[in-house]
Each structure stands twice: as C-alpha cells, then as structure tokens.
mmCIF file of C-alpha atoms and ligand atoms in Angstrom:
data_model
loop_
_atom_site.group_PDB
_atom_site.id
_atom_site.type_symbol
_atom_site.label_atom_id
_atom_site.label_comp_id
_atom_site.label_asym_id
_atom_site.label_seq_id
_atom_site.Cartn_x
_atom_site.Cartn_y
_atom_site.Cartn_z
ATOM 1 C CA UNK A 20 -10.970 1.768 -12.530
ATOM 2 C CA UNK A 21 -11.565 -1.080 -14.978
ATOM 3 C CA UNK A 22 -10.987 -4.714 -14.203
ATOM 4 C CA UNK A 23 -7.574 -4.522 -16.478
ATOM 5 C CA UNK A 24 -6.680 -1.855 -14.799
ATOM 6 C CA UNK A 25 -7.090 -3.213 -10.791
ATOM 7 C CA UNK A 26 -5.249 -6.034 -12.330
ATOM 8 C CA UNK A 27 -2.368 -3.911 -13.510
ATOM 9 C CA UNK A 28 -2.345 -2.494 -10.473
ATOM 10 C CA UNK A 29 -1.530 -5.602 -8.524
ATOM 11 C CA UNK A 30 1.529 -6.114 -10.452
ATOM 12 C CA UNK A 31 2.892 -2.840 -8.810
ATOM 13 C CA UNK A 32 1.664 -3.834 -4.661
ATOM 14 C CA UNK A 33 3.858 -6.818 -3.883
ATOM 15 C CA UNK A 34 5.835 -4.922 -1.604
ATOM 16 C CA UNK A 35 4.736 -5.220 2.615
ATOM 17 C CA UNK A 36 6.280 -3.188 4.786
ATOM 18 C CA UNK A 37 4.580 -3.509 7.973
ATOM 19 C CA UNK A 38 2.974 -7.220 8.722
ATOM 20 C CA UNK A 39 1.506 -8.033 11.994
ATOM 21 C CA UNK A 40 0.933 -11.605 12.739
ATOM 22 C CA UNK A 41 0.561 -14.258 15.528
ATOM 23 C CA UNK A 42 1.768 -11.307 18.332
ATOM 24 C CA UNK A 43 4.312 -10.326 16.786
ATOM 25 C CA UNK A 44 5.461 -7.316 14.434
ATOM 26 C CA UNK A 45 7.624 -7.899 11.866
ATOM 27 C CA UNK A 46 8.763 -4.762 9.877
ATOM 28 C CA UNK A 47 11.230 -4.702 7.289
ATOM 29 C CA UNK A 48 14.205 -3.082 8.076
ATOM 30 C CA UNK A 49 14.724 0.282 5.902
ATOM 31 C CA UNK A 50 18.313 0.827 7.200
ATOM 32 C CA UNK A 51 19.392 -1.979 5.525
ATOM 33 C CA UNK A 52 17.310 -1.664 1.889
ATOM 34 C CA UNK A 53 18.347 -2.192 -1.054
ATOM 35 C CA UNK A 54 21.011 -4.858 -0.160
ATOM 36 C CA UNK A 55 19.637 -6.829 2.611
ATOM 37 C CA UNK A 56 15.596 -7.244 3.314
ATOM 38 C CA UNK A 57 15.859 -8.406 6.789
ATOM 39 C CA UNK A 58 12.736 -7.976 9.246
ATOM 40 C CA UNK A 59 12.499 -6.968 12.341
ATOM 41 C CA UNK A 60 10.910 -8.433 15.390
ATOM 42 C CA UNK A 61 8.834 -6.157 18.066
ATOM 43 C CA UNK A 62 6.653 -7.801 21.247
ATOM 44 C CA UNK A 63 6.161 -4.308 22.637
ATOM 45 C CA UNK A 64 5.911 -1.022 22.179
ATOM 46 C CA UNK A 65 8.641 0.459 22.933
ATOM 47 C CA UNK A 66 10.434 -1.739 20.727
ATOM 48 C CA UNK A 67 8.309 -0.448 18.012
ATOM 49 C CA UNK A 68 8.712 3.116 19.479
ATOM 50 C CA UNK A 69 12.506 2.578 19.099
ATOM 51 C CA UNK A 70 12.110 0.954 15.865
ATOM 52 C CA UNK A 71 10.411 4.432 14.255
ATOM 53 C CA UNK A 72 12.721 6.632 16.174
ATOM 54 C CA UNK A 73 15.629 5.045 14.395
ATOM 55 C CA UNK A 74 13.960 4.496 11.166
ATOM 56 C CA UNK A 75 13.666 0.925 10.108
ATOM 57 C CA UNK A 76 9.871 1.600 9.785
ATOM 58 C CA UNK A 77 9.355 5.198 8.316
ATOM 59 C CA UNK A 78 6.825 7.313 6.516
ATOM 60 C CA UNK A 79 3.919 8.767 7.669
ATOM 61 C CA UNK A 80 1.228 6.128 7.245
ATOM 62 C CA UNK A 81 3.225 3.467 8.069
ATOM 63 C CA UNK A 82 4.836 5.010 11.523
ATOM 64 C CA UNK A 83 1.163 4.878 12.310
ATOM 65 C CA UNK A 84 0.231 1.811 11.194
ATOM 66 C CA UNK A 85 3.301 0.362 12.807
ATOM 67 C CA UNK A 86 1.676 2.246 16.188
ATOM 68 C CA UNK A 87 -1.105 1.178 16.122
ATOM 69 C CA UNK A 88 0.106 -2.363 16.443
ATOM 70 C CA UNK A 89 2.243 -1.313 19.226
ATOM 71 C CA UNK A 90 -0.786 -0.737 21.528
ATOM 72 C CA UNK A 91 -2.062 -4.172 19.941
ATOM 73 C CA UNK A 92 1.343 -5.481 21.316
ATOM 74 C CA UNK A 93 1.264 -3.816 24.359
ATOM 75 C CA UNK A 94 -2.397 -5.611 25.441
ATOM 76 C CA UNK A 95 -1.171 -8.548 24.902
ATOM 77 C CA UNK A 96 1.262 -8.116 27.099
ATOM 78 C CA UNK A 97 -1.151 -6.728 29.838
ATOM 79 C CA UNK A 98 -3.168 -9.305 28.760
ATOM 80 C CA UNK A 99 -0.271 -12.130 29.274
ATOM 81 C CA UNK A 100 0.516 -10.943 33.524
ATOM 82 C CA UNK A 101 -3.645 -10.984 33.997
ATOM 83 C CA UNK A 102 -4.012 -7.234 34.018
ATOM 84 C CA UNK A 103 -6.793 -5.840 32.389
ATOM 85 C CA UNK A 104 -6.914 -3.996 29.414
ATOM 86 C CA UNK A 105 -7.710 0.033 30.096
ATOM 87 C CA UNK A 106 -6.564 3.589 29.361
ATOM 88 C CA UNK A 107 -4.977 3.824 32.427
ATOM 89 C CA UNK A 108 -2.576 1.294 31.827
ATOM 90 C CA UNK A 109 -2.210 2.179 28.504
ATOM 91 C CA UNK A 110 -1.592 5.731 28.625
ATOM 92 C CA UNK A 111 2.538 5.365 28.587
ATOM 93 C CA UNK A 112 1.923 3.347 25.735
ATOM 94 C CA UNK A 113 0.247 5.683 23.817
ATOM 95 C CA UNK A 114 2.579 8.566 25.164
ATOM 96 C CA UNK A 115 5.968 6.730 23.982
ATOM 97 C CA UNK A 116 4.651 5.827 20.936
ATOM 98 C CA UNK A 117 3.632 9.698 20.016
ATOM 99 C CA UNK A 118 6.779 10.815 21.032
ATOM 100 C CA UNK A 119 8.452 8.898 18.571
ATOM 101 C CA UNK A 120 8.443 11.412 15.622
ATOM 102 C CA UNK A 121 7.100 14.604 15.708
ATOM 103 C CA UNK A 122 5.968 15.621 12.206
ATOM 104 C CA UNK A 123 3.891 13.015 10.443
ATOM 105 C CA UNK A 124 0.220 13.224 12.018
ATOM 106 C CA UNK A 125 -0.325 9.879 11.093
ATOM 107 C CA UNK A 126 0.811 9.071 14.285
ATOM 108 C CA UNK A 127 -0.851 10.492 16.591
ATOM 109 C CA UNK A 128 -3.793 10.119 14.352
ATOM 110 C CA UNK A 129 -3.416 6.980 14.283
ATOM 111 C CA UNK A 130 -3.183 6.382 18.293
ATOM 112 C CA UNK A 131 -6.378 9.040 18.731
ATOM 113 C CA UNK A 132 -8.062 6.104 16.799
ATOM 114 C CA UNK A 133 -7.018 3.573 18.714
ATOM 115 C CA UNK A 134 -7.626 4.977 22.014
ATOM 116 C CA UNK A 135 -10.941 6.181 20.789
ATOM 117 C CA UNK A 136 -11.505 2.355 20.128
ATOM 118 C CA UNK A 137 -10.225 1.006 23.519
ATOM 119 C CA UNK A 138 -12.606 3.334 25.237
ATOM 120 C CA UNK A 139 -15.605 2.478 23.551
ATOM 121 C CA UNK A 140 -14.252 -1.544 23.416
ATOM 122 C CA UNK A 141 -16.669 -4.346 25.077
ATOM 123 C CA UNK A 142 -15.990 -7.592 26.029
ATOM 124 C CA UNK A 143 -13.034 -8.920 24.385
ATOM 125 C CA UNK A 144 -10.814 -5.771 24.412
ATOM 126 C CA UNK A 145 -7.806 -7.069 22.776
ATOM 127 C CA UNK A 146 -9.704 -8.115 19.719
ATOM 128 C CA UNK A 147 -10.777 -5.053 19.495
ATOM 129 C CA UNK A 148 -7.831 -3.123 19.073
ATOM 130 C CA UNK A 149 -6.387 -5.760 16.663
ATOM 131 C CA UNK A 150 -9.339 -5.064 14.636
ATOM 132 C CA UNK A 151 -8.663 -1.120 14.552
ATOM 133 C CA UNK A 152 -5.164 -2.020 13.751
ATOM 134 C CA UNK A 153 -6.040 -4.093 10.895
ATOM 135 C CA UNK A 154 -8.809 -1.814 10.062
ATOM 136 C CA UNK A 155 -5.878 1.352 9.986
ATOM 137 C CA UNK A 156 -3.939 -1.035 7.788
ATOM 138 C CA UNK A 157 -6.491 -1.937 5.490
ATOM 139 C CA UNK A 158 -8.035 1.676 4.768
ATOM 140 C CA UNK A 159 -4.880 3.051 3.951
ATOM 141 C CA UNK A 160 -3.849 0.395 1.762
ATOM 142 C CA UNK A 161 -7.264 1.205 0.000
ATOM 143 C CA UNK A 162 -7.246 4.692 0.208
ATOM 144 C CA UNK A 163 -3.508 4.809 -2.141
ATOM 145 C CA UNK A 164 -5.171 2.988 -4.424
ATOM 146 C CA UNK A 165 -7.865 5.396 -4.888
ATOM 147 C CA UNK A 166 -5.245 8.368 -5.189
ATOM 148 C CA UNK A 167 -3.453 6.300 -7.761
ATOM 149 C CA UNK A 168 -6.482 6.377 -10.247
ATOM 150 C CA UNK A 169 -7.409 10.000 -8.707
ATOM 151 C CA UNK A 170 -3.644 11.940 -9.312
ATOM 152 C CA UNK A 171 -3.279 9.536 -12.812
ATOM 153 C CA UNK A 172 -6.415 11.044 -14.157
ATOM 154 C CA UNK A 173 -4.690 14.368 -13.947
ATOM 155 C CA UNK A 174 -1.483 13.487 -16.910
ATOM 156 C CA UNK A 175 -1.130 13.761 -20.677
ATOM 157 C CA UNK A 176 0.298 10.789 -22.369
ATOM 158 C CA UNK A 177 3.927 10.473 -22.605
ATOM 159 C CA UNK A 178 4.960 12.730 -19.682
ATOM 160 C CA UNK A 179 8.123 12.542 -17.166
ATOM 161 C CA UNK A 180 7.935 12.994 -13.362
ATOM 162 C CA UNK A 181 10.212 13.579 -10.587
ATOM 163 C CA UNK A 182 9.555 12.520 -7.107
ATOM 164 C CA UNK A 183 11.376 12.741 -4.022
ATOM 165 C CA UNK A 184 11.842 10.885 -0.891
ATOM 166 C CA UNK A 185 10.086 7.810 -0.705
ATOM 167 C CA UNK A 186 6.745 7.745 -0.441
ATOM 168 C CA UNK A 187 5.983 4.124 -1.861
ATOM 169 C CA UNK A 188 4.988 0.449 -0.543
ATOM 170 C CA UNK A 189 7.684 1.076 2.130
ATOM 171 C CA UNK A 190 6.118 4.115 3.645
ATOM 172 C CA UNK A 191 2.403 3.081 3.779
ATOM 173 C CA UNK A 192 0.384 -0.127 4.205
ATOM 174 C CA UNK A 193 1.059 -0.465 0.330
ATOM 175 C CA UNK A 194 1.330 1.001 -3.148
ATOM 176 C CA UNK A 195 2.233 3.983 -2.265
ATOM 177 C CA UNK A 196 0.854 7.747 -2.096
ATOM 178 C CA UNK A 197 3.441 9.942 -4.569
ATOM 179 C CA UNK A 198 4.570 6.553 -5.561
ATOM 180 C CA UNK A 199 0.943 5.167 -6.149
ATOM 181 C CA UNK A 200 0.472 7.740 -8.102
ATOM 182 C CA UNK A 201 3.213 7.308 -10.396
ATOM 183 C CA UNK A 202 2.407 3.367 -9.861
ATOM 184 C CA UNK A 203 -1.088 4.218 -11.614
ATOM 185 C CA UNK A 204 0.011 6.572 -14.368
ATOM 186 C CA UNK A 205 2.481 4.358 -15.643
ATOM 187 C CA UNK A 206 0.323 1.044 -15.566
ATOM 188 C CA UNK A 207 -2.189 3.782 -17.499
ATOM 189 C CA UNK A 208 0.525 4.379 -19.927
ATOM 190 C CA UNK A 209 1.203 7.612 -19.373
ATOM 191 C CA UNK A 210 4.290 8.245 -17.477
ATOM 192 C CA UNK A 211 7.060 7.557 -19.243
ATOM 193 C CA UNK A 212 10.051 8.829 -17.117
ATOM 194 C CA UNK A 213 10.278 8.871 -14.046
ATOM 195 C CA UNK A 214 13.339 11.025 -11.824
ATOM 196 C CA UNK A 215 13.905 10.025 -8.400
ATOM 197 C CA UNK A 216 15.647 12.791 -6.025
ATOM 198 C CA UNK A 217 18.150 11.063 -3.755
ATOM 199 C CA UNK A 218 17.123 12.932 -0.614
ATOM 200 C CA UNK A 219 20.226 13.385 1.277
ATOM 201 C CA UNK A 220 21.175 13.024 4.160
ATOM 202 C CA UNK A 221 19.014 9.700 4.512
ATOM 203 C CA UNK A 222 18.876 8.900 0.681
ATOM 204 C CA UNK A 223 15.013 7.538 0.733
ATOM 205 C CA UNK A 224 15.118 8.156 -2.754
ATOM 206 C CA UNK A 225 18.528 6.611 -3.608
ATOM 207 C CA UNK A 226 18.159 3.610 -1.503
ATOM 208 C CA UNK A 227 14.312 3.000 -1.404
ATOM 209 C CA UNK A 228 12.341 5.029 -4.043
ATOM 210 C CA UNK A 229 14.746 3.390 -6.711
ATOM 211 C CA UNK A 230 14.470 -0.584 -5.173
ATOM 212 C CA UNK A 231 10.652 -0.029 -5.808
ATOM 213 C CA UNK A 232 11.177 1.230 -9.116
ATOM 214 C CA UNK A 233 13.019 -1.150 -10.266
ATOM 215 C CA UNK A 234 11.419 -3.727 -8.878
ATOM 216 C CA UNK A 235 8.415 -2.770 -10.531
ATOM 217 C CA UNK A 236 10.327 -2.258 -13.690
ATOM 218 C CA UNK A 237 9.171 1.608 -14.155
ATOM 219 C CA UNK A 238 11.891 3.458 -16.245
ATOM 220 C CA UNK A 239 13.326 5.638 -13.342
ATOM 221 C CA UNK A 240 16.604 7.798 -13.103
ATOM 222 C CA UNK A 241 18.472 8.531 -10.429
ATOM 223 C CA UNK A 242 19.151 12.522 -9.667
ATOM 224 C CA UNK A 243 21.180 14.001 -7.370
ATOM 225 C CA UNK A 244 18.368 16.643 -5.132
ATOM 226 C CA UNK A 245 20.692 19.530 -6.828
ATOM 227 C CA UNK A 246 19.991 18.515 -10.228
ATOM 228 C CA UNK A 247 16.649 19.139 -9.886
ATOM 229 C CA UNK A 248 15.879 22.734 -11.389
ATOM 230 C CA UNK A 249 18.241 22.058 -13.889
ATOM 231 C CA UNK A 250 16.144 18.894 -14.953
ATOM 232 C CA UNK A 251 13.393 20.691 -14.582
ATOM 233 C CA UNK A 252 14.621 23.941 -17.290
ATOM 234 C CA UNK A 253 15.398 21.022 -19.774
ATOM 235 C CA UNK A 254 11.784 20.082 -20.555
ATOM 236 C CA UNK A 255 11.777 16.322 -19.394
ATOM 237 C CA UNK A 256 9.400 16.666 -16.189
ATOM 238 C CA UNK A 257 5.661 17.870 -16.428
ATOM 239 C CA UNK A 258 4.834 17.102 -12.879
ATOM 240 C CA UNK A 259 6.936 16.928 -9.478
ATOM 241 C CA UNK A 260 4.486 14.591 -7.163
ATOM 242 C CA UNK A 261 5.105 14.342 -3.843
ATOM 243 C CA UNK A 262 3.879 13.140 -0.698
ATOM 244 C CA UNK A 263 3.378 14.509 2.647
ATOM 245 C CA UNK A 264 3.589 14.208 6.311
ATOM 246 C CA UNK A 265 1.296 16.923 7.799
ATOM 247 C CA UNK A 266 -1.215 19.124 5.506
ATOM 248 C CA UNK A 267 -2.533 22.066 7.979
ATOM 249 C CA UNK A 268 -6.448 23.496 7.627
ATOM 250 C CA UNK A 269 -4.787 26.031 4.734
ATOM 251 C CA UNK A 270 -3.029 23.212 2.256
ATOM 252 C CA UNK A 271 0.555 24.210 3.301
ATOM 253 C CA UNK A 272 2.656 21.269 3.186
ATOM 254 C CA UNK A 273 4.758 19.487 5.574
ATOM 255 C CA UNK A 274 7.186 16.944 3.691
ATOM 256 C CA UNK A 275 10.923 15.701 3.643
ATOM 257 C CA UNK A 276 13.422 18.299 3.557
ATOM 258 C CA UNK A 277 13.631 19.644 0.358
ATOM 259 C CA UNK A 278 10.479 19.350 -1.112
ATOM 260 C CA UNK A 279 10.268 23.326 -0.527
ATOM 261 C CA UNK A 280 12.704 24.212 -3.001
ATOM 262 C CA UNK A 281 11.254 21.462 -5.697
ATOM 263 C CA UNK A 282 8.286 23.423 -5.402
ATOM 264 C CA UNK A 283 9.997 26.860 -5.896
ATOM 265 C CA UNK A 284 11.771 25.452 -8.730
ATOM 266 C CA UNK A 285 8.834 23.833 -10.162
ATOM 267 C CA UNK A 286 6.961 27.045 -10.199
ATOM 268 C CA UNK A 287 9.945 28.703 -12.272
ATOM 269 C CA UNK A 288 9.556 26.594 -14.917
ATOM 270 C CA UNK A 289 6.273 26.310 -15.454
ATOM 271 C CA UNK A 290 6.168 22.136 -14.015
ATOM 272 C CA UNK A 291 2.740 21.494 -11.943
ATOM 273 C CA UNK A 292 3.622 20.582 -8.661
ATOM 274 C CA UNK A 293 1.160 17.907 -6.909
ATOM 275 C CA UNK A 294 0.786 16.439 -3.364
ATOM 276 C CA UNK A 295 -0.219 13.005 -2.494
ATOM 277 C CA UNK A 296 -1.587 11.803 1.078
ATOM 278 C CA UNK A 297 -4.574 10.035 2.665
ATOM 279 C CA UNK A 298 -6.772 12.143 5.114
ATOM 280 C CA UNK A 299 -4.849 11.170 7.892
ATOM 281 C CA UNK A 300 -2.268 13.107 6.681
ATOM 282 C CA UNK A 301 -4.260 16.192 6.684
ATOM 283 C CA UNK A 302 -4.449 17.730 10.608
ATOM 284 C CA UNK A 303 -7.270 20.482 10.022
ATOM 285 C CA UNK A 304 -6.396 21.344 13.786
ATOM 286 C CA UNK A 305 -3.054 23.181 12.554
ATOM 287 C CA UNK A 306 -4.547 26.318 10.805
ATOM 288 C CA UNK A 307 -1.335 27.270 8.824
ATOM 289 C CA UNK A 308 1.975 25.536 8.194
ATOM 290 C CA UNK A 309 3.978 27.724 10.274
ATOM 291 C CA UNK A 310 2.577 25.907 13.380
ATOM 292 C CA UNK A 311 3.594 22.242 12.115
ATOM 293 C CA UNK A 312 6.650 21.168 14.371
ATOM 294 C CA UNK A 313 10.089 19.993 12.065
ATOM 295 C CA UNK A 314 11.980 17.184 13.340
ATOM 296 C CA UNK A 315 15.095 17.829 13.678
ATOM 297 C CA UNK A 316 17.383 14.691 13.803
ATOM 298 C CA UNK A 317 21.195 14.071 14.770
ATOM 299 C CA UNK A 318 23.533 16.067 13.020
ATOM 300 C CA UNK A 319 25.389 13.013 12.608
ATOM 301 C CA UNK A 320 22.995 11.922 9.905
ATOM 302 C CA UNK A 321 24.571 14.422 7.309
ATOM 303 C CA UNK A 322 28.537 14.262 8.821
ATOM 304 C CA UNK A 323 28.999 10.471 7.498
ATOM 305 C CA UNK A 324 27.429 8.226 4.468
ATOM 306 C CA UNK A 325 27.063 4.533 5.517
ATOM 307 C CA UNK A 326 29.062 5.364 8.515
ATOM 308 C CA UNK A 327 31.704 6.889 7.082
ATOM 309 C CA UNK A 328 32.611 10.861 8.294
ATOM 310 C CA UNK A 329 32.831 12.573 5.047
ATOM 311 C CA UNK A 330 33.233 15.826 7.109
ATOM 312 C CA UNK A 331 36.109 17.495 9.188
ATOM 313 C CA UNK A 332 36.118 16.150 12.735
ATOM 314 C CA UNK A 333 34.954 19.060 14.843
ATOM 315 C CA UNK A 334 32.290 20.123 12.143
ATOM 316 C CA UNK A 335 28.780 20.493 13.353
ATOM 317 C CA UNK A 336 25.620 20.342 11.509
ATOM 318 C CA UNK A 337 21.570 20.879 10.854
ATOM 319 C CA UNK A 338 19.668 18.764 10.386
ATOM 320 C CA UNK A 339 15.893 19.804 9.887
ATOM 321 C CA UNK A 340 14.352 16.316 8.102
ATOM 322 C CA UNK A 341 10.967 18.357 6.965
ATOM 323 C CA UNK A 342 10.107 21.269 5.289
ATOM 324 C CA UNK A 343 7.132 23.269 4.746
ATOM 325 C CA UNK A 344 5.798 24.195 0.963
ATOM 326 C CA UNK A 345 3.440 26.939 1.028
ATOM 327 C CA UNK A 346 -0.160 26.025 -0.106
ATOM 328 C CA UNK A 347 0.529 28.787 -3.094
ATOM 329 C CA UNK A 348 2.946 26.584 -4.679
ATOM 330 C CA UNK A 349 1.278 23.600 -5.125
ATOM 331 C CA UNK A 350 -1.475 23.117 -7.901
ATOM 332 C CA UNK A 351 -3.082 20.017 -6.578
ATOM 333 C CA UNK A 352 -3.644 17.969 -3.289
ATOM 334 C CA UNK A 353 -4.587 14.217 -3.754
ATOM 335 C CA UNK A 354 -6.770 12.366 -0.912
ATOM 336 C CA UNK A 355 -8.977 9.445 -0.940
ATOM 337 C CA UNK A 356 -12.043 11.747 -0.464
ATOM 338 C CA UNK A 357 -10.683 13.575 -3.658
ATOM 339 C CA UNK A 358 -8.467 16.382 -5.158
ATOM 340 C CA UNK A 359 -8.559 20.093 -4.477
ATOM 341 C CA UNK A 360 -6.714 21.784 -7.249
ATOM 342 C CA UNK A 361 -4.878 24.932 -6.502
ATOM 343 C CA UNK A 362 -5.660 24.326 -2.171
ATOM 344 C CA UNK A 363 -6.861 26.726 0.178
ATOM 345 C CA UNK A 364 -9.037 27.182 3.369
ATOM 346 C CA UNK A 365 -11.919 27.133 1.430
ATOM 347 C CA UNK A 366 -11.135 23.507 -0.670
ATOM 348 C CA UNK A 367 -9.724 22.220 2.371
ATOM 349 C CA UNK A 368 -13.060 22.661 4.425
ATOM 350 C CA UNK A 369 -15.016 21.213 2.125
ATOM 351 C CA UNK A 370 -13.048 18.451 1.770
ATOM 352 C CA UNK A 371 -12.887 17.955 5.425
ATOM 353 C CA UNK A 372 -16.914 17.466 5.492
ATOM 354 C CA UNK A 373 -17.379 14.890 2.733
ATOM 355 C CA UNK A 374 -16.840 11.040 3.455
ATOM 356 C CA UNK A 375 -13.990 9.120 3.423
HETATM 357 O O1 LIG B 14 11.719 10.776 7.392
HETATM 358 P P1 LIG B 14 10.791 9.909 6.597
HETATM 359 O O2 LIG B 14 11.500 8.995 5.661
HETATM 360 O O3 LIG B 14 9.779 9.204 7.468
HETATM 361 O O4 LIG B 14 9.970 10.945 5.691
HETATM 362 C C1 LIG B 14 9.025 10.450 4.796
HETATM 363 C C2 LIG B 14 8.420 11.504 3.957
HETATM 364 O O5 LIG B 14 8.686 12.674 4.089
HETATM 365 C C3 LIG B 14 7.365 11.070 2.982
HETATM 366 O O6 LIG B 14 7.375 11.882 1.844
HETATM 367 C C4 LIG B 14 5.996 11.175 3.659
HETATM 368 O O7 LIG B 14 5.988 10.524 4.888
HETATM 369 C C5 LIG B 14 4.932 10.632 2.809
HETATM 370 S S1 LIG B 14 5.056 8.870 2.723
HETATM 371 C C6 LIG B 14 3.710 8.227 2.017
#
C-alpha cells in the first residue's frame, strides 16, 4: 500500500466504537445510531456482558474486543477490595461474558486469549491483561486494514457492490472488514456504487452501514434485503462482500441472517460473492457449518420497528439472527494472513499454518 494510499485510508477510520480508558469502557451506543451518538459507561463485566446481549456494542470483533476489556474491568475491581488477581476468581467472568452471544467466535476467542494471558501473567497482573486487551484491539484494527488492500486488489475499475449488515468501524476496532473492503476499493477508485441491504429485523444496514457511508461520503444506496436479486439481474453489482461471524475448518460461513440467500442469488446471476473476516473469525475447531450454533433472539425484534407492533397482537415469530452460506457459494475468503479463492478444507488448512 503506497504512502497516498495509507493516507487515503485514514480519511475513511475516524469512526471508534469501542474505547477503553482510565477504568472505564465507553462504547457507543448502536441502539441509538444514526440520530443520537451517545456512549455508554461499563465498570464491570457484566455490565459489558449486558451491554452485548442487548446490542449497543455488536459485531463479531468488537463483542470481543469489548470482552476482553470486561475481564480488564473485572481485575480492577478484584484489584480495588485487595483480592488477588487469578483464574479462580475470574472464571464467572469469563463464563458470563461467553454466554453473551453465541455465534461470533470472536468472543470466546477473544477470552481464550485473555485467560491464556492471565495464566502465564507475572508480577503486575492487571497490566497484563490491559496489555492483551489493547493488544486484541490493536491487531484487529491492523488486520482490516490489510483485508482492505487484500479484497480491493481483487475489482475492475468502475464496479458496484452490495453489502449487508454492518460490518464497518462500528463492528470492529476500526475500518471495517466487508466495509474495509469497500473502504479500500473506493479510496482505490474502483468502486463506484455501493448498495447497502437494510437487514431487517435489526436494520444494521439501514441504520449503521448507511451513517458510515455517508459519513465517509461513498456513493451508497439504500435497498430493501428483497430487492436484492432483482438488483443483482439488472447488471449494477459485480461483487456482494460480506463479513462473517464464524468460518468453520471447511469455509462455510456463519453471518447475519440473510446473507444465505445473497449468496444463492449471487450465484444466479453470475455476481462473485466474497467474505471478509480476520482469523479470529475463523474457528478451525468446527469442521463444517452445520455444527456452528444460530442465535436466536426475541421474537419481539421482528413484531415492532422502533417500538412500534407492526404485527397482530397474538402473532408469534422467528427469529434466527445468523445464517450459514455454504463454502460452495462463495468465491473468495479475505483474512489478514491472506485470501483463499473458491475455499475448502484444503485452502483453509493451509491458511491456518501460515503467520498472522
Ligand atoms: O448481530 P450482529 O449485528 O452482531 O451481526 C453482525 C454481523 O453479522 C456481521 O456481519 C459480522 O459480525 C461481521 S462484522 C465485522
């Protein structure tokens, strides 16, 4: 990446979602965005365990990022009443805090590093763990701007994308995965559209994907998730880039619901379909999508829109809020270590031994 180019970059990270500073975690508040930025405060963790459950911090590297600081919050706190500063009073931490979402791996990723760090710590524990926070933080930060140069390198000049969910500044340490992406091929001058899907029932794409956009002044349209194929048959998108939550051993894909049927589509008509995630993402443990676990979240979410019922009172609903896209459908896989066009066992593996 040239020096013009890092620079361009810049102009498209000014957005923090997650900032940790002086004990305290401030993360802004995605319920209320794009109207009102308002932070909020956590000196524990189960307030940040509560704060991913109901989604003011969301996204797969940032739920683990925002963990991470959790523990970091959590030794201080052991740290304040004298106690010291070991697994065993740390292990509800860790357990509330994984329990918080199911899907992303980021999480528990995430916490596996930090209580790999507070077993091997010495001396001044809590420093420690603040480091590995900030050291999570940092990497992933670095590791979207990688993918941004890595998935741009992939587009023609003067192409059109659609995304879906949100998968920017707001859902990582910064820049974006899908989003970075897209960040990087415009500043390279070779997106020219881009199509965000709203992503109903929580409209990440409506009410965040679009603030980011705009923000960053990147010619971006608003679609309703149904319009999709039919944008797709029309010519104007070359690529559908997404990111992801959980990437099993085989390159199937766990990401927000609908992503599935994007890929589908994006098969029909001939539009290359591309996933975007750090290695944390990818959970070579889980040998085949079929074993990731969907979150399923309050059928409430879909009965009312900014809290008002839209449905029949008595109606039920479900609510699965991830889906998994076969690794068939997609043509490329973006990761800091690299890309693996058309994924499989084999690419995976040899992904997983290379360096980070
Ligand atoms: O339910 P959410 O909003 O946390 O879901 C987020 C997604 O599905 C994103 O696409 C994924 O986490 C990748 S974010 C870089």
């Amino acid at each position: 990446m040239s020096e013009l180019a890092a620079a361009d970059l810049d102009r498209h990270d000014t957005i923090r979602a997650v900032n940790y500073a002086g004990g305290v975690l401030r993360l802004l508040d995605q319920r209320e965005l794009p109207f009102t930025e308002t932070q909020i405060e956590c000196r524990n963790a189960i307030e940040v365990a509560q704060a991913i459950k109901d989604l003011v911090v969301r996204g797969a590297p940032a739920i683990g990022i925002a963990a991470a600081w959790g523990v970091v919050l959590q030794a201080a706190r052991l740290e304040d009443a004298g106690h010291p500063i070991g697994t065993a009073m740390l292990d509800s931490t860790f357990d509330t805090l994984n329990a918080a979402r199911p899907t992303a791996v980021n999480l528990a990723w995430a916490l596996a590093r930090m209580r790999a760090a507070l077993v091997a710590a010495k001396g001044d524990v809590l420093s420690v763990l603040s480091a590995e926070a900030r050291a999570i933080q940092e990497e992933d930060l670095a590791a979207n701007r990688k993918m941004g140069g890595i998935g741009a390198g992939f587009f023609a000049h003067g192409i059109g994308v659609l995304t879906h969910c949100n998968t920017g500044s707001l859902a990582t340490a910064g820049f974006g995965t899908a989003l970075g992406v897209i960040r990087a091929g415009f500043a390279a001058g070779k997106i020219k559209q881009v199509y965000a899907g709203e992503t109903r029932p929580w409209l990440q794409g409506a009410r965040l994907t679009m603030w980011e956009l705009v923000r960053d002044r990147i010619p971006a349209k608003l679609i309703a998730d149904s319009a999709a194929s039919h944008l797709m048959k029309s010519g104007a998108v070359q690529w559908v880039i997404v990111g992801a939550d959980r990437i099993a051993a085989n390159g199937d894909t766990a990401n927000k619901i609908g992503t599935y049927q994007l890929a589908i589509s994006a098969k029909r008509h001939g539009v290359k379909f591309m996933v975007v995630a750090p290695w944390s993402t990818v959970d070579m443990a889980t040998k085949h999508g079929d074993d990731i676990e969907i979150e399923l979240r309050d059928p409430a979410e879909l009965l009312s829109i900014s809290g008002k019922r839209t449905v029949v009172d008595d109606a039920d609903a479900w609510n699965p809020v991830f889906d998994v896209t076969p690794a068939e459908l997609i043509d490329v896989i973006v990761t800091e270590r690299g890309a693996i066009e058309r994924p499989d066992v084999a690419g995976m593996a040899k992904l997983a031994g290379a360096q980070g």
